[in-house]
mmCIF file of C-alpha atoms in Angstrom:
data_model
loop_
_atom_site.group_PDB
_atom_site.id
_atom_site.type_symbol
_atom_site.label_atom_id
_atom_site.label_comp_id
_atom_site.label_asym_id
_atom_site.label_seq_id
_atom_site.Cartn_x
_atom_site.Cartn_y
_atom_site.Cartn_z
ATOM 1 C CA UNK P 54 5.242 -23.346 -4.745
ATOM 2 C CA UNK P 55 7.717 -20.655 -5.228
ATOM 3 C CA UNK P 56 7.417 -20.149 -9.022
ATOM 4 C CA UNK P 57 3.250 -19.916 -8.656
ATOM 5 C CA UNK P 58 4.030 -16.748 -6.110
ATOM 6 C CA UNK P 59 6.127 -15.351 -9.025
ATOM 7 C CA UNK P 60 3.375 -15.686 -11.433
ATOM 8 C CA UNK P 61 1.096 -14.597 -9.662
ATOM 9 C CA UNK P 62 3.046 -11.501 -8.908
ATOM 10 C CA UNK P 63 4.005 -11.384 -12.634
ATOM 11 C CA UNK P 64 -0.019 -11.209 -12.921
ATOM 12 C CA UNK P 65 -0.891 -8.436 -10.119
ATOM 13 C CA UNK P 66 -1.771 -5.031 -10.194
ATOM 14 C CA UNK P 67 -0.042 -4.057 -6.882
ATOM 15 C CA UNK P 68 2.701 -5.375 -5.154
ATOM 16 C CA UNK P 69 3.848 -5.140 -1.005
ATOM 17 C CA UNK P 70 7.473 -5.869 0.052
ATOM 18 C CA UNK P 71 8.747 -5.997 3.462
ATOM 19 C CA UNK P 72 12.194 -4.741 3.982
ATOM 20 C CA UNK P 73 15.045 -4.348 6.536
ATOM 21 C CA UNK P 74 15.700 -0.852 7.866
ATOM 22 C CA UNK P 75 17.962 0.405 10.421
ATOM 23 C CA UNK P 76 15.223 1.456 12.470
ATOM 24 C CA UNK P 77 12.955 -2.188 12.089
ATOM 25 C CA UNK P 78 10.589 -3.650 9.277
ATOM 26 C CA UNK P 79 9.251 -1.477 6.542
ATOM 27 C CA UNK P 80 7.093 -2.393 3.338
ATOM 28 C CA UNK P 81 7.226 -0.317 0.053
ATOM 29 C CA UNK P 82 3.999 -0.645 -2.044
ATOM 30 C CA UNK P 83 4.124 -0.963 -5.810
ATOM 31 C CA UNK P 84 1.806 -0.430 -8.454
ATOM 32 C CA UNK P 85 1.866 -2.167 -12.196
ATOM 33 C CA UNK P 86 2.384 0.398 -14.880
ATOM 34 C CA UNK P 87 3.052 0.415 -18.327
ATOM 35 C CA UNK P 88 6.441 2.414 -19.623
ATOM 36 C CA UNK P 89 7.677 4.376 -22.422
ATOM 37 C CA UNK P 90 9.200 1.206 -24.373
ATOM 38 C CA UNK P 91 5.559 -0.383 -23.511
ATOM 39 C CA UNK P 92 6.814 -2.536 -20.669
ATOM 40 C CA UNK P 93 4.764 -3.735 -17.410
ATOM 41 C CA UNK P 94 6.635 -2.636 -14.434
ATOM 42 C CA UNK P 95 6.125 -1.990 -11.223
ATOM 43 C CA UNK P 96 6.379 1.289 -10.033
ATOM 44 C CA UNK P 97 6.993 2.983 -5.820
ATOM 45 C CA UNK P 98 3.640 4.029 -4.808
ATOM 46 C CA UNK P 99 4.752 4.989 -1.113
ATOM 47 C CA UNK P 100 6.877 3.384 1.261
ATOM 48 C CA UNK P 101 5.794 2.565 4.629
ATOM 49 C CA UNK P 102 7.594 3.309 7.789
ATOM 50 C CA UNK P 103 8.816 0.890 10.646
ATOM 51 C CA UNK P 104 5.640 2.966 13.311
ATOM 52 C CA UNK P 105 3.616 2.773 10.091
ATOM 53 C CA UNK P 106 3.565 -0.983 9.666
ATOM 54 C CA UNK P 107 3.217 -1.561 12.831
ATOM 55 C CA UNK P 108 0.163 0.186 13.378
ATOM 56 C CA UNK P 109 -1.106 -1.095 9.907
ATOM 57 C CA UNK P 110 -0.021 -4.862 10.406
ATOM 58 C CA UNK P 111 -3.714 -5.912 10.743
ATOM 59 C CA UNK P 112 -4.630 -4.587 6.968
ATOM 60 C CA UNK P 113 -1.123 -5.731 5.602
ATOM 61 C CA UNK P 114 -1.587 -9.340 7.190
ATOM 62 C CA UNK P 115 -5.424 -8.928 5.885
ATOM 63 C CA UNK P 116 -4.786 -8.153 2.275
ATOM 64 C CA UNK P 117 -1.419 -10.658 1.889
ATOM 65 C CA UNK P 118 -3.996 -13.003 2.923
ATOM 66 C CA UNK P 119 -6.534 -12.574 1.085
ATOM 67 C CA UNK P 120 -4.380 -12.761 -2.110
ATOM 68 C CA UNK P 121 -3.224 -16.385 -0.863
ATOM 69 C CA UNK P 122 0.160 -14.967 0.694
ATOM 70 C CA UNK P 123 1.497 -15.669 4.358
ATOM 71 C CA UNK P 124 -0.005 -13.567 6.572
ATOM 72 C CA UNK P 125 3.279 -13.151 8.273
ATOM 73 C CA UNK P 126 5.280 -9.743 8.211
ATOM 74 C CA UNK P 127 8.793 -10.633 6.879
ATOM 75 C CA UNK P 128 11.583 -9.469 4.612
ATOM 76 C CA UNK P 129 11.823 -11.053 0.935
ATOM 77 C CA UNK P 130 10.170 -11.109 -1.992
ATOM 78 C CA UNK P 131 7.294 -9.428 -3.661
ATOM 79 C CA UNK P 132 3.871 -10.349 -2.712
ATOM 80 C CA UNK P 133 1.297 -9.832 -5.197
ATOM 81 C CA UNK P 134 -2.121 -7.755 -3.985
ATOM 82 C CA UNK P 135 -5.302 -7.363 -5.898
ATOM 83 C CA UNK P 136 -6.815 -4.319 -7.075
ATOM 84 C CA UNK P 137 -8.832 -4.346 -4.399
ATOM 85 C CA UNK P 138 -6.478 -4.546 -1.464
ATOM 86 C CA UNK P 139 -3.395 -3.265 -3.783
ATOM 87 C CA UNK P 140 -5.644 0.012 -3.816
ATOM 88 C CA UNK P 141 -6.502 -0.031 -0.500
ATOM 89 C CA UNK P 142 -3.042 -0.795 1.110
ATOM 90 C CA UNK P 143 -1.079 2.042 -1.299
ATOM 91 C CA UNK P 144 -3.967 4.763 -0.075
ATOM 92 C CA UNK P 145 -3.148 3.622 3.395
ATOM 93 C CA UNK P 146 0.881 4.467 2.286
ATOM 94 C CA UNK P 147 0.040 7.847 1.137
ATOM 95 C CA UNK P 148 -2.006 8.700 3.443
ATOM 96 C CA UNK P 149 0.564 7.768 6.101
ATOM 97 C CA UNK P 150 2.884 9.169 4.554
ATOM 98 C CA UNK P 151 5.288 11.233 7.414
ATOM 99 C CA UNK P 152 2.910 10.770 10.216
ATOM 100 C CA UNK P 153 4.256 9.642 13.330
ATOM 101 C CA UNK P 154 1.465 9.335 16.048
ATOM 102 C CA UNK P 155 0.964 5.165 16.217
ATOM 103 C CA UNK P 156 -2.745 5.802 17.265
ATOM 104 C CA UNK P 157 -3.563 7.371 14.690
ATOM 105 C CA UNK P 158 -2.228 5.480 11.781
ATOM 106 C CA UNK P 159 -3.728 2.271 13.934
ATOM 107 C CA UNK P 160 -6.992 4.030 13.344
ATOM 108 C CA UNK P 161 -6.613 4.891 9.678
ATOM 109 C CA UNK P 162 -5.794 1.414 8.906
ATOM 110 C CA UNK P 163 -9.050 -0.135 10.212
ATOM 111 C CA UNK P 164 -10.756 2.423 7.946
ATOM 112 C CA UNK P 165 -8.564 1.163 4.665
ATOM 113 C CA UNK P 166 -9.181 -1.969 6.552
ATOM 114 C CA UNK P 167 -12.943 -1.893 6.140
ATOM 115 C CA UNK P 168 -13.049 0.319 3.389
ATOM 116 C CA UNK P 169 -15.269 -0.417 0.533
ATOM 117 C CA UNK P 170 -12.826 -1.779 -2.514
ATOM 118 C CA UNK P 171 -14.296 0.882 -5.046
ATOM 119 C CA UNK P 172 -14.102 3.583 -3.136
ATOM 120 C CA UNK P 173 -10.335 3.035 -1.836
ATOM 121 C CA UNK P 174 -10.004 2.828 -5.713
ATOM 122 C CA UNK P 175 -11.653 5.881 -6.200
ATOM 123 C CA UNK P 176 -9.505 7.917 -3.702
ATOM 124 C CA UNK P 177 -6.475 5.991 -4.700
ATOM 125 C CA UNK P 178 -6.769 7.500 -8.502
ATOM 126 C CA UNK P 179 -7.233 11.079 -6.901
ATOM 127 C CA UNK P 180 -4.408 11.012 -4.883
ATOM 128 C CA UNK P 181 -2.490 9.869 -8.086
ATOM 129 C CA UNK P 182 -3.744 12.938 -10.203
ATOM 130 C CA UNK P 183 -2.116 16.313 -10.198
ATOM 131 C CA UNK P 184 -3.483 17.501 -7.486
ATOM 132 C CA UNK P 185 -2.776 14.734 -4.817
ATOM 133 C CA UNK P 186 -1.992 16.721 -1.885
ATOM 134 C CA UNK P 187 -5.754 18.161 -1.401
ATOM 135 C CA UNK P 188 -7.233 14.518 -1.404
ATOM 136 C CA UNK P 189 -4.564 12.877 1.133
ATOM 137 C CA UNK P 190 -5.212 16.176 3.430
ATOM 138 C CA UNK P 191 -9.204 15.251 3.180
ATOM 139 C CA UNK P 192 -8.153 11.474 3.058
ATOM 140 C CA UNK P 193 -6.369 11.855 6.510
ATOM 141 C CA UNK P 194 -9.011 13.530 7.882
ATOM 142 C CA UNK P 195 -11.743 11.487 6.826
ATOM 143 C CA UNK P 196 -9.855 8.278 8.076
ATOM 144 C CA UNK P 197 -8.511 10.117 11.708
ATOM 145 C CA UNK P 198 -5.189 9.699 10.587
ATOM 146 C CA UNK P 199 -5.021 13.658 11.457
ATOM 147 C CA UNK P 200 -7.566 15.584 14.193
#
């Protein structure tokens, strides 16, 4: 059972792993690139805070289980995500990105939650350009992560 989860995270476009802070649980998000020597590896999209993954527990439980993971919240290894929810889960990262009111980021991640896949893609790609910082300002807005 153990070596199909490491295939299948061999095989994914995004990755989620839960860690162990001081201050609780966190997750860091990782994406599937391609390097200089022509190498897949994954990449740090965003890390998510302790208040963060909390709030977002319902989309991170969601998309691990949808991509035939445990649905349960816990330190270890990497658990592969799907385009769709890989894009959806590292826009919910940025966006959350330093934000500290748990309502808030609750509400954001029931947007990612129900998000449509293409268009979390779509924003995903624009946060990733050059100019990130105006799309997660109109991202946070547009999902109430901000007022």
């Amino acid at each position: 059972m153990a070596s199909l989860q490491v295939q299948a995270t061999r095989e994914a476009p995004f990755a989620l792993r839960v860690v162990k802070r001081r201050e609780g649980l966190a997750a860091i998000v990782y994406r599937r690139r391609v390097n200089d020597r022509m190498e897949e590896r994954f990449d740090r999209v965003a890390a998510i805070s302790p208040l963060a993954l909390t709030a977002s527990s319902g989309l991170l439980r969601a998309a691990l289980k949808a991509n035939g993971g445990k649905a349960k919240l816990e330190p270890g290894p990497y658990q592969p995500l799907d385009a769709d929810w890989g894009a959806r889960v590292a826009g919910f990262a940025i966006v959350a990105r330093g934000l500290r009111d748990a309502t808030r980021l609750s509400k954001s991640a029931e947007h990612f939650r129900g998000a449509d896949a293409t268009e979390a893609a779509s924003w995903f790609g624009r946060m990733q350009d050059g100019r990130g910082l105006r799309w997660v300002r109109a991202l946070r807005i547009i999902t109430e992560a901000v007022s």
